[in-house]
PDB file of N, CA and C in Angstrom:
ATOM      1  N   UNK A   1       0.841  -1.179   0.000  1.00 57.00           N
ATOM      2  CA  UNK A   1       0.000   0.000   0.000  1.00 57.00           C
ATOM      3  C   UNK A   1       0.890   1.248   0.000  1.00 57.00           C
ATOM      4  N   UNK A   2       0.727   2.168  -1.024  1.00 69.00           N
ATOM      5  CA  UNK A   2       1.260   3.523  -0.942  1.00 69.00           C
ATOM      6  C   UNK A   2       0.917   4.187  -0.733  1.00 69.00           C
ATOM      7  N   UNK A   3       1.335   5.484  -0.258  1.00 72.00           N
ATOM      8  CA  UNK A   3       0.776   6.577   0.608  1.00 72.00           C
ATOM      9  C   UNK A   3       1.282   7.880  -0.584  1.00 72.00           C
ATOM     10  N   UNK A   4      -0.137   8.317  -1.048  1.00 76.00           N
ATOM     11  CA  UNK A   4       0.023   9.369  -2.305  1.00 76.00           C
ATOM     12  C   UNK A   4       0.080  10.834  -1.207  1.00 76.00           C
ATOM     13  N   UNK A   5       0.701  11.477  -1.507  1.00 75.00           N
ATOM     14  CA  UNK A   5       1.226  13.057  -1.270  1.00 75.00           C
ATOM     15  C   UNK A   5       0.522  13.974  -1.798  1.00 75.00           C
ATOM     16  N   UNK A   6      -0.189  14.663  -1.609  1.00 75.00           N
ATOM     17  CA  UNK A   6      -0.122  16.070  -2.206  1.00 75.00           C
ATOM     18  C   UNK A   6       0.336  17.514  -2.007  1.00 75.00           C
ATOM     19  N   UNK A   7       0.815  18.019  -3.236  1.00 74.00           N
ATOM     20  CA  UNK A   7       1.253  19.002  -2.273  1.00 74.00           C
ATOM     21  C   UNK A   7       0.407  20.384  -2.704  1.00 74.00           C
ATOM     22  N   UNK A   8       0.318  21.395  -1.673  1.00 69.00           N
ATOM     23  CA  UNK A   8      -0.722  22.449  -1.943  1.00 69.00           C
ATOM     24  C   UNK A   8      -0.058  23.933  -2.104  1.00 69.00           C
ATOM     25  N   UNK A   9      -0.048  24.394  -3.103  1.00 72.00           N
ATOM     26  CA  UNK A   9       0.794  25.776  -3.457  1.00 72.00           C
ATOM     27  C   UNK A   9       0.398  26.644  -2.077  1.00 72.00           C
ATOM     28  N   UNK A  10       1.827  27.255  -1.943  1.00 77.00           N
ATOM     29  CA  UNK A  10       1.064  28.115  -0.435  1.00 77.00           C
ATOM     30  C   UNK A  10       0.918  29.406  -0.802  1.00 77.00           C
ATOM     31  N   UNK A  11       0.084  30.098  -0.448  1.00 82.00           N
ATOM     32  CA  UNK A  11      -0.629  31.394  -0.323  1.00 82.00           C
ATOM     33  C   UNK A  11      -0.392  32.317   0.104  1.00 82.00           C
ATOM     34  N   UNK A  12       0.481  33.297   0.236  1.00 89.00           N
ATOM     35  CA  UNK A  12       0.892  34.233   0.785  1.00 89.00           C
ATOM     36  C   UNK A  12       0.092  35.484   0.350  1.00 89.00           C
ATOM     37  N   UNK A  13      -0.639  36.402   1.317  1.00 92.00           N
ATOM     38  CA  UNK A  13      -2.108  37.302   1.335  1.00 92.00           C
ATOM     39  C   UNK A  13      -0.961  38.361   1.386  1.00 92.00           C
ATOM     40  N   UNK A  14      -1.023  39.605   0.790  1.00 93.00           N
ATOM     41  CA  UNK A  14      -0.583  41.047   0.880  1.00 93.00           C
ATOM     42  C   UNK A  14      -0.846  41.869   2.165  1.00 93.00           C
ATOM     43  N   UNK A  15      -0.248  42.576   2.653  1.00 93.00           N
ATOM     44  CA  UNK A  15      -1.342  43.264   4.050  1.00 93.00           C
ATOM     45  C   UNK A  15      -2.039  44.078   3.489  1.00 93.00           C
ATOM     46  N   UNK A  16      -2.229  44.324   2.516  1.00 94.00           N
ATOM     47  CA  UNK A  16      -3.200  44.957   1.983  1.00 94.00           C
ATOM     48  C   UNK A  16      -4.577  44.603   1.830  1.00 94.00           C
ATOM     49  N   UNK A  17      -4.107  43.366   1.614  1.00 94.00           N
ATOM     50  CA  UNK A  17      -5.417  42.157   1.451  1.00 94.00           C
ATOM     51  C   UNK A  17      -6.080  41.696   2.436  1.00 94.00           C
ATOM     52  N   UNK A  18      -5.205  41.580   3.675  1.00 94.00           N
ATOM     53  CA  UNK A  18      -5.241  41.093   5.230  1.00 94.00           C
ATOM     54  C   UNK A  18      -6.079  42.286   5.337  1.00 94.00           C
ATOM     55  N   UNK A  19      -6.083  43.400   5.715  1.00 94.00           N
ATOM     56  CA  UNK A  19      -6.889  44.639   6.145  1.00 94.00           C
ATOM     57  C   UNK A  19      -7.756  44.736   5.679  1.00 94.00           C
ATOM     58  N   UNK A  20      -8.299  44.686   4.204  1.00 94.00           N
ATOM     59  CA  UNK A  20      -8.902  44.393   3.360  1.00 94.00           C
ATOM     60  C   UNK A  20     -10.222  43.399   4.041  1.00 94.00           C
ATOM     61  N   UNK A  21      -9.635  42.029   4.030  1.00 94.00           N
ATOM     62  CA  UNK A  21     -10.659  41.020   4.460  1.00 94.00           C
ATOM     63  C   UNK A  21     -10.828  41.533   6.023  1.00 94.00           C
ATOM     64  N   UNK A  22     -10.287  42.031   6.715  1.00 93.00           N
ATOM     65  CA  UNK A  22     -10.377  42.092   8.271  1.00 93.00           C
ATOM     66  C   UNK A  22     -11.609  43.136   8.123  1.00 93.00           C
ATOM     67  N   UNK A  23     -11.827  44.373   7.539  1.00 92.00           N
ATOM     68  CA  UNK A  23     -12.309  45.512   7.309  1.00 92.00           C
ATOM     69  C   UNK A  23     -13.491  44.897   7.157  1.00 92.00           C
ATOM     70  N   UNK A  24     -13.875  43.939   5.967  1.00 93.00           N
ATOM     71  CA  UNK A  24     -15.487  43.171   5.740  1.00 93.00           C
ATOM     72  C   UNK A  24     -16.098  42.693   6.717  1.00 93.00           C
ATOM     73  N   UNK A  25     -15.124  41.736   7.476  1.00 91.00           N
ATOM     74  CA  UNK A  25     -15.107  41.105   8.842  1.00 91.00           C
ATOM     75  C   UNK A  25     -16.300  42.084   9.988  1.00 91.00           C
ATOM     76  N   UNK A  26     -15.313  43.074  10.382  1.00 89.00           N
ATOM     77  CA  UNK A  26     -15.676  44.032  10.784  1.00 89.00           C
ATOM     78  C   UNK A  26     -16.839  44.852  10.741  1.00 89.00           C
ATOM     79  N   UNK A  27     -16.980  45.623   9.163  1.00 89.00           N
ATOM     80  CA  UNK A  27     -18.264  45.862   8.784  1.00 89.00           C
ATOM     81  C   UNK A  27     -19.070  44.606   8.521  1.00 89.00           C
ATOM     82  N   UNK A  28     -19.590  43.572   8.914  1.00 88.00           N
ATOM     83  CA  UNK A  28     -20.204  42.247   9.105  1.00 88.00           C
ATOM     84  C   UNK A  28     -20.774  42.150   7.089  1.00 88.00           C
ATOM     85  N   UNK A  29     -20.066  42.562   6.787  1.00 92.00           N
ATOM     86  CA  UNK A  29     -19.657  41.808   4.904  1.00 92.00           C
ATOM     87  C   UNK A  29     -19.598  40.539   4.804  1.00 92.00           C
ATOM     88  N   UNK A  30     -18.846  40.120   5.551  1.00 90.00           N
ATOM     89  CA  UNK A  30     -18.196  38.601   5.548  1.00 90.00           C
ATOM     90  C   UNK A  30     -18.170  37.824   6.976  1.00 90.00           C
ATOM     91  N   UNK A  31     -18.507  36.827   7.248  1.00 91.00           N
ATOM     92  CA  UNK A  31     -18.081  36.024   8.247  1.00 91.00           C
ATOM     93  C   UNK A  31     -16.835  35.605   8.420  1.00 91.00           C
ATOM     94  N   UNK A  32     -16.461  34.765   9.830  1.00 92.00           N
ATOM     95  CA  UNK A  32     -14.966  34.240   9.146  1.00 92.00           C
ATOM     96  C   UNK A  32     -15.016  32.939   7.799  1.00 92.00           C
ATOM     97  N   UNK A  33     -16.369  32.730   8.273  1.00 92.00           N
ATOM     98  CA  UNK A  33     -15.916  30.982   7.614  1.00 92.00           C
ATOM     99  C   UNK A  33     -16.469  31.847   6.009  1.00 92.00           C
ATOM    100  N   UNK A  34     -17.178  33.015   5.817  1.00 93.00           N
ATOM    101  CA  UNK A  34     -17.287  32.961   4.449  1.00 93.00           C
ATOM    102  C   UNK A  34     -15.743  33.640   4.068  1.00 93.00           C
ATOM    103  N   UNK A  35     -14.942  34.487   4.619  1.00 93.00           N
ATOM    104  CA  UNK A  35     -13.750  34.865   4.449  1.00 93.00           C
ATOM    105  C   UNK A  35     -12.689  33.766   3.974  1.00 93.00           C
ATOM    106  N   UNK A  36     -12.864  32.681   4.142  1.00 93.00           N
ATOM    107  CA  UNK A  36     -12.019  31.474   4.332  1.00 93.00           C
ATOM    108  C   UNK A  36     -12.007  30.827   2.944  1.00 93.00           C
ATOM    109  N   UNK A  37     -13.669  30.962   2.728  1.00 92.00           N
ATOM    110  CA  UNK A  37     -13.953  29.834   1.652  1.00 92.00           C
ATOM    111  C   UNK A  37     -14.013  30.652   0.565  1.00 92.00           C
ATOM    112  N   UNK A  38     -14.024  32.330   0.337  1.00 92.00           N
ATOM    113  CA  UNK A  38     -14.316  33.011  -0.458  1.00 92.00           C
ATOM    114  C   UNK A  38     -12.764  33.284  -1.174  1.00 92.00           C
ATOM    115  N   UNK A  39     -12.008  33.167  -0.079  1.00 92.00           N
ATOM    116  CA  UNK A  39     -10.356  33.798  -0.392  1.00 92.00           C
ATOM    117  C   UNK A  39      -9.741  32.905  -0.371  1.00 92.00           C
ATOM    118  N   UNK A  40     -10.056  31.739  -0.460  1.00 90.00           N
ATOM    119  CA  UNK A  40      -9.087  30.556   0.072  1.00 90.00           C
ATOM    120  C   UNK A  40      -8.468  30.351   0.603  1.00 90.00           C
ATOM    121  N   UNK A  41      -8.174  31.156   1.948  1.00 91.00           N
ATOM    122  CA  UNK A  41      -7.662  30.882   2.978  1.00 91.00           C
ATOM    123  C   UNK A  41      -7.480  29.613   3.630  1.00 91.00           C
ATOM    124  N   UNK A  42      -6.135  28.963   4.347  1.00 85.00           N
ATOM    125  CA  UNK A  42      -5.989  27.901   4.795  1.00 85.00           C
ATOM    126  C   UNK A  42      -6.716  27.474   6.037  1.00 85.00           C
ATOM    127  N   UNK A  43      -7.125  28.512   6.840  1.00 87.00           N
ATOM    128  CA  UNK A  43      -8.448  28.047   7.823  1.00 87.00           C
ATOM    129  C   UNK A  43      -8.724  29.311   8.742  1.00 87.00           C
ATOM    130  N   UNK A  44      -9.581  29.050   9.494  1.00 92.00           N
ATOM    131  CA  UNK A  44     -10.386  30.289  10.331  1.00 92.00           C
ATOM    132  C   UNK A  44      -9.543  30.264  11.441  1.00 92.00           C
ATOM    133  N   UNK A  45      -8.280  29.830  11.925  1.00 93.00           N
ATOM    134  CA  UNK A  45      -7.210  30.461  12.474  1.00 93.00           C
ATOM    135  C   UNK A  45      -6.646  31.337  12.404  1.00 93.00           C
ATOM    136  N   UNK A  46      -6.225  31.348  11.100  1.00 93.00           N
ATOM    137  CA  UNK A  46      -5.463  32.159   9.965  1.00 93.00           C
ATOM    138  C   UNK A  46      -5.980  33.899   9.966  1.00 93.00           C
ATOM    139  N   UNK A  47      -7.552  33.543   9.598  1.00 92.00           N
ATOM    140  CA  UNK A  47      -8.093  34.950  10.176  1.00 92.00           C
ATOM    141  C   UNK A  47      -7.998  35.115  11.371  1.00 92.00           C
ATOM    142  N   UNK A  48      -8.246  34.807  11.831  1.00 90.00           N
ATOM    143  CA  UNK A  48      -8.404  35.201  13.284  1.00 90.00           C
ATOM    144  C   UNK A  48      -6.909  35.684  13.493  1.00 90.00           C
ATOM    145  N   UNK A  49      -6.013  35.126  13.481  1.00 92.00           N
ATOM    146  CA  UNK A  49      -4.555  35.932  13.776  1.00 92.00           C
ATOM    147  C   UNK A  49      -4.948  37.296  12.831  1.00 92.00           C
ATOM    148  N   UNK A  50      -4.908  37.210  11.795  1.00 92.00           N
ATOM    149  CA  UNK A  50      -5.533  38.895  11.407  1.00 92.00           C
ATOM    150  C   UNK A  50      -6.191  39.497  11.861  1.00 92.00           C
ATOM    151  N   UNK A  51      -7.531  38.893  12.379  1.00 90.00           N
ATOM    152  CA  UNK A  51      -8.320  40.034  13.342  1.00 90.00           C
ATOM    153  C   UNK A  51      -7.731  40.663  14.235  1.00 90.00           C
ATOM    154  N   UNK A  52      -6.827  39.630  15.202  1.00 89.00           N
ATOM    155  CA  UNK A  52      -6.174  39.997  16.481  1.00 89.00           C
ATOM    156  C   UNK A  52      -5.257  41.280  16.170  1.00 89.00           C
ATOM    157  N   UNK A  53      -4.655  40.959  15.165  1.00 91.00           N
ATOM    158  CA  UNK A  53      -3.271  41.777  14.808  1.00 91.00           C
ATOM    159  C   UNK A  53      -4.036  43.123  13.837  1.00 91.00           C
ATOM    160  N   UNK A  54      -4.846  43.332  12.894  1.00 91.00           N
ATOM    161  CA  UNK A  54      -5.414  44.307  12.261  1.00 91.00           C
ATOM    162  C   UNK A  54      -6.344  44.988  12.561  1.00 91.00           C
ATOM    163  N   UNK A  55      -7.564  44.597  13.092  1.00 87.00           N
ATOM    164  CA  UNK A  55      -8.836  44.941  13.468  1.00 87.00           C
ATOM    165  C   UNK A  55      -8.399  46.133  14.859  1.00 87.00           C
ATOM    166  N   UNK A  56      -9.669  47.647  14.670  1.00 81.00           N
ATOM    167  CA  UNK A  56      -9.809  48.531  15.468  1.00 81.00           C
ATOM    168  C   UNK A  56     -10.353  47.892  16.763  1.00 81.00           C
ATOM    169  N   UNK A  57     -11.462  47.103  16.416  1.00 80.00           N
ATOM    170  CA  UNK A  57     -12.009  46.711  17.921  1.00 80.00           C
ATOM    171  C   UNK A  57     -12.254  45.816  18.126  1.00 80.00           C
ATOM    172  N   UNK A  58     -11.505  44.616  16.997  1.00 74.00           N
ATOM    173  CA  UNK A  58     -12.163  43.338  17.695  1.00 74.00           C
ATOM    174  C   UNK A  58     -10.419  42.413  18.378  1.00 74.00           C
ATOM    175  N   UNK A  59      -9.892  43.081  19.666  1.00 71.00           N
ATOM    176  CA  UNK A  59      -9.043  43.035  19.815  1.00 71.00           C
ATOM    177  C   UNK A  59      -9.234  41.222  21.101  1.00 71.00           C
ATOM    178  N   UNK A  60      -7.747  40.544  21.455  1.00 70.00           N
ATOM    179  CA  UNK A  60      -7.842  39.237  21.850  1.00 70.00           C
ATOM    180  C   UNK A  60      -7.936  39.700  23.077  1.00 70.00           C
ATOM    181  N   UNK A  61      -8.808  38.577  23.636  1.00 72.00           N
ATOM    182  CA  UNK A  61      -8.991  38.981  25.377  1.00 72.00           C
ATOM    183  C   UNK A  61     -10.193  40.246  25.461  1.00 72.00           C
ATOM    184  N   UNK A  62     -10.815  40.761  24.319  1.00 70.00           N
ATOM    185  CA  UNK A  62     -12.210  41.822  24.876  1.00 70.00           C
ATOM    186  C   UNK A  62     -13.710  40.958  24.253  1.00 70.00           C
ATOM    187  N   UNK A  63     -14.167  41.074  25.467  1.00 71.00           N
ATOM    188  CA  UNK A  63     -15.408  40.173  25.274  1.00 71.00           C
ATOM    189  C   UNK A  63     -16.481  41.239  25.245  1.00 71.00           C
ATOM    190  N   UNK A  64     -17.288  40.858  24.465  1.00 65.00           N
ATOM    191  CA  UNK A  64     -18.856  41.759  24.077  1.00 65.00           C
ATOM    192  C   UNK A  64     -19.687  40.813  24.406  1.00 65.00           C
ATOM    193  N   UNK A  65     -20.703  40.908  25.822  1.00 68.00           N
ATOM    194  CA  UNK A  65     -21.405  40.454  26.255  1.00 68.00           C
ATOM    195  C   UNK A  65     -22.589  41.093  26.066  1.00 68.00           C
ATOM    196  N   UNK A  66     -23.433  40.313  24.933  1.00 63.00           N
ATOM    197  CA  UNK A  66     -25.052  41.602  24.866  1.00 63.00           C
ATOM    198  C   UNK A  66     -26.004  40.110  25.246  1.00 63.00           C
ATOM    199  N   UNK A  67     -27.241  40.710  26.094  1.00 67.00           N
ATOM    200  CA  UNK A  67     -27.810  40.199  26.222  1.00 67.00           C
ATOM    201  C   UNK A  67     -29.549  40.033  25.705  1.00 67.00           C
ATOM    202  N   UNK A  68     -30.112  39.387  25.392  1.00 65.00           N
ATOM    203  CA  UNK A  68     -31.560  40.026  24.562  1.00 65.00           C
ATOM    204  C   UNK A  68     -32.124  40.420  25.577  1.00 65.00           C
ATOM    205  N   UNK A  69     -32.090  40.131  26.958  1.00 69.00           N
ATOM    206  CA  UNK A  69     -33.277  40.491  27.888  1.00 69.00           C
ATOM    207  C   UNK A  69     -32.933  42.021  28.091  1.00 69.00           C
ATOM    208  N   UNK A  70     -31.385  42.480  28.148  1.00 72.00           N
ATOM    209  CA  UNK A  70     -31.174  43.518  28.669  1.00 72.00           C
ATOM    210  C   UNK A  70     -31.154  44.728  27.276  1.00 72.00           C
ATOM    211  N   UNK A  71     -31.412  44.371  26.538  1.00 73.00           N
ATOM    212  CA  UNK A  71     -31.600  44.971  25.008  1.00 73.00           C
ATOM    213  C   UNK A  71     -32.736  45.152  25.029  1.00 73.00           C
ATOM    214  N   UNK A  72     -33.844  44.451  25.539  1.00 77.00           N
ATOM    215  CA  UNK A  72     -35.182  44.600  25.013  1.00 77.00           C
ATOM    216  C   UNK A  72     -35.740  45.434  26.403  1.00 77.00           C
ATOM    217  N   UNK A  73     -35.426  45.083  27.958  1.00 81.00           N
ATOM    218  CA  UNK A  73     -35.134  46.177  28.555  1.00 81.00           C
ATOM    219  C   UNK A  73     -35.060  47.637  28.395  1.00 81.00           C
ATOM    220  N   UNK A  74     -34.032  47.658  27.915  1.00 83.00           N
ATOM    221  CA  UNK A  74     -34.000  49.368  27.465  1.00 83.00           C
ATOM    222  C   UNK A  74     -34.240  49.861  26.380  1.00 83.00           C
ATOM    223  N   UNK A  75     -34.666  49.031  25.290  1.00 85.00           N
ATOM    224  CA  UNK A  75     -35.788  49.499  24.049  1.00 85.00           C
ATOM    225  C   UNK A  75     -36.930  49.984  25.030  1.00 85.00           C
ATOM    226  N   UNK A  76     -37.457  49.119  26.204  1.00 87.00           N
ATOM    227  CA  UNK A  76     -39.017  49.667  26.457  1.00 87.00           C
ATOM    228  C   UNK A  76     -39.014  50.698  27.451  1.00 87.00           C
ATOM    229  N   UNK A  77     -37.644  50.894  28.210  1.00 89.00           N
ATOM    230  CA  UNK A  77     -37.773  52.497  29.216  1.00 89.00           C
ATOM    231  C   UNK A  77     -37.318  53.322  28.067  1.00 89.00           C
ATOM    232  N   UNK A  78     -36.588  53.224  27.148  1.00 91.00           N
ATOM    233  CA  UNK A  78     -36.811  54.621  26.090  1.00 91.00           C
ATOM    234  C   UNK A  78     -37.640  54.604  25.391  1.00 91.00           C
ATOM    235  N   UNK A  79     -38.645  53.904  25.521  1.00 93.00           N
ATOM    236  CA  UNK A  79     -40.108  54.102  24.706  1.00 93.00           C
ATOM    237  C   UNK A  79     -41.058  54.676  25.372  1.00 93.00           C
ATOM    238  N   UNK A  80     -40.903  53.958  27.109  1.00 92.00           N
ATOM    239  CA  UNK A  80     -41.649  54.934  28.240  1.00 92.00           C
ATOM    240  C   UNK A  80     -41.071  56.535  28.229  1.00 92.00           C
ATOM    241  N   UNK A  81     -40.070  56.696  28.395  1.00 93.00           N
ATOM    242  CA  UNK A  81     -39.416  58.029  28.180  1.00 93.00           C
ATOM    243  C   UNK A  81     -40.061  59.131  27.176  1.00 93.00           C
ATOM    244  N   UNK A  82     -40.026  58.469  26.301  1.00 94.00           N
ATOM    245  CA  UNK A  82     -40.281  59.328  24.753  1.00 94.00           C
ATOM    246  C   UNK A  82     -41.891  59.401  24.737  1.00 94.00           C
ATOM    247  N   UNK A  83     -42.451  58.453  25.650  1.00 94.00           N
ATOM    248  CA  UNK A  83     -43.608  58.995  25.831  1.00 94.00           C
ATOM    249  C   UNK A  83     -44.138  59.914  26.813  1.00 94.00           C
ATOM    250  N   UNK A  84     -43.171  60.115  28.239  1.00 94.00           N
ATOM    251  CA  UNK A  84     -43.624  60.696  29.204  1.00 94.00           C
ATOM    252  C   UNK A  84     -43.315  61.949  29.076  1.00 94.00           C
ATOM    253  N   UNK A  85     -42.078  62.365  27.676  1.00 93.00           N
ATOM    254  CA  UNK A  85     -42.004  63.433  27.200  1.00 93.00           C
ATOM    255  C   UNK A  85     -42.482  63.803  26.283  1.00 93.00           C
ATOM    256  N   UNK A  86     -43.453  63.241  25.271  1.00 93.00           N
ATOM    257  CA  UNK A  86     -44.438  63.703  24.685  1.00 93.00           C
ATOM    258  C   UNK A  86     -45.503  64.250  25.221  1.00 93.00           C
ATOM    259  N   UNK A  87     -46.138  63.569  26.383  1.00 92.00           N
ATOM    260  CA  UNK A  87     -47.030  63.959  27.170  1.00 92.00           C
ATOM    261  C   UNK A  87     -47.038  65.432  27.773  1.00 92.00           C
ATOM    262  N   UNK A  88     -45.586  65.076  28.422  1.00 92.00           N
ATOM    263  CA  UNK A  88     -45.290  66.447  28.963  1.00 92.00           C
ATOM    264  C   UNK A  88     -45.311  67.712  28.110  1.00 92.00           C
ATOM    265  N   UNK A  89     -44.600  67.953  26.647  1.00 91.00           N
ATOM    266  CA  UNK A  89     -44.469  68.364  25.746  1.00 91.00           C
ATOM    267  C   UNK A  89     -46.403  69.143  25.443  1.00 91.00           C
ATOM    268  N   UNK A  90     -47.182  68.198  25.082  1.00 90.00           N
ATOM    269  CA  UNK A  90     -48.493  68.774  24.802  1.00 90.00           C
ATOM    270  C   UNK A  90     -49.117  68.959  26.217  1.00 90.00           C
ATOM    271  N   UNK A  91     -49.157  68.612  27.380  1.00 90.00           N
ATOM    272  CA  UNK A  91     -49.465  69.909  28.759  1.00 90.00           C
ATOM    273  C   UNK A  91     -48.721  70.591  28.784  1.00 90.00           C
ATOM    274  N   UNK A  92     -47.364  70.945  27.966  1.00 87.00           N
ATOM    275  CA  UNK A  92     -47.000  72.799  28.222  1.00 87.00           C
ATOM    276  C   UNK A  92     -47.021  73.010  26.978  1.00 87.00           C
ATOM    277  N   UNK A  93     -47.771  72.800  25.452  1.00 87.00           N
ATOM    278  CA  UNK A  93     -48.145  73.542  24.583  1.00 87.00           C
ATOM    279  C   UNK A  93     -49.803  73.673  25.042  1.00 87.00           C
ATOM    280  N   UNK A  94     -50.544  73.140  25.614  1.00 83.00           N
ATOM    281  CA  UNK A  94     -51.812  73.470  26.089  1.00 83.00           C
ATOM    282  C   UNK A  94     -51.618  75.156  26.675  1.00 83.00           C
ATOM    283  N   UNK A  95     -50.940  75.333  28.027  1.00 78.00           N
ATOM    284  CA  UNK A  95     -50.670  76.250  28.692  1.00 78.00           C
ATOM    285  C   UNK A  95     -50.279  77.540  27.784  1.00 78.00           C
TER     286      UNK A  95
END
């Protein structure tokens, strides 16, 4: 039994290109895994060391914790708000 080889041309990305894909990333253009499969990138490691190293805010070690309860929370006190100042608003155009 023989053991067939292949070998795979390697890829070397420009930093131009790196910033480039990080930037889509970022503005949510691209995912990682569509970044990967779109550019042929060797895997979603690969980005990710670019994110770490290029990206404004998606830096290693900062976690973005959103939660839906606490999102939908404060959608409905700035909806109470915007109403208790409407209210207010037409009793001092009455006056």
């Amino acid at each position: 039994m023989t053991k067939r080889f292949q070998l795979k041309a390697q890829r070397i990305f420009s930093e131009d290109l790196r910033k480039q894909i990080v930037g889509q990333i970022e503005r949510k253009e691209l995912t990682v895994l569509q970044a990967v499969r779109e550019y042929g990138i060797g895997g979603k490691q690969t980005v990710y060391t670019w994110l770490y190293k290029y990206s404004t805010t998606l830096k290693k070690g900062t976690r973005m914790v959103m939660e839906k309860d606490s999102q939908d929370n404060r959608v409905q006190v700035l909806k109470s708000r915007i109403k208790e100042l409407e209210a207010a608003l037409g009793r001092k155009s009455l006056e």
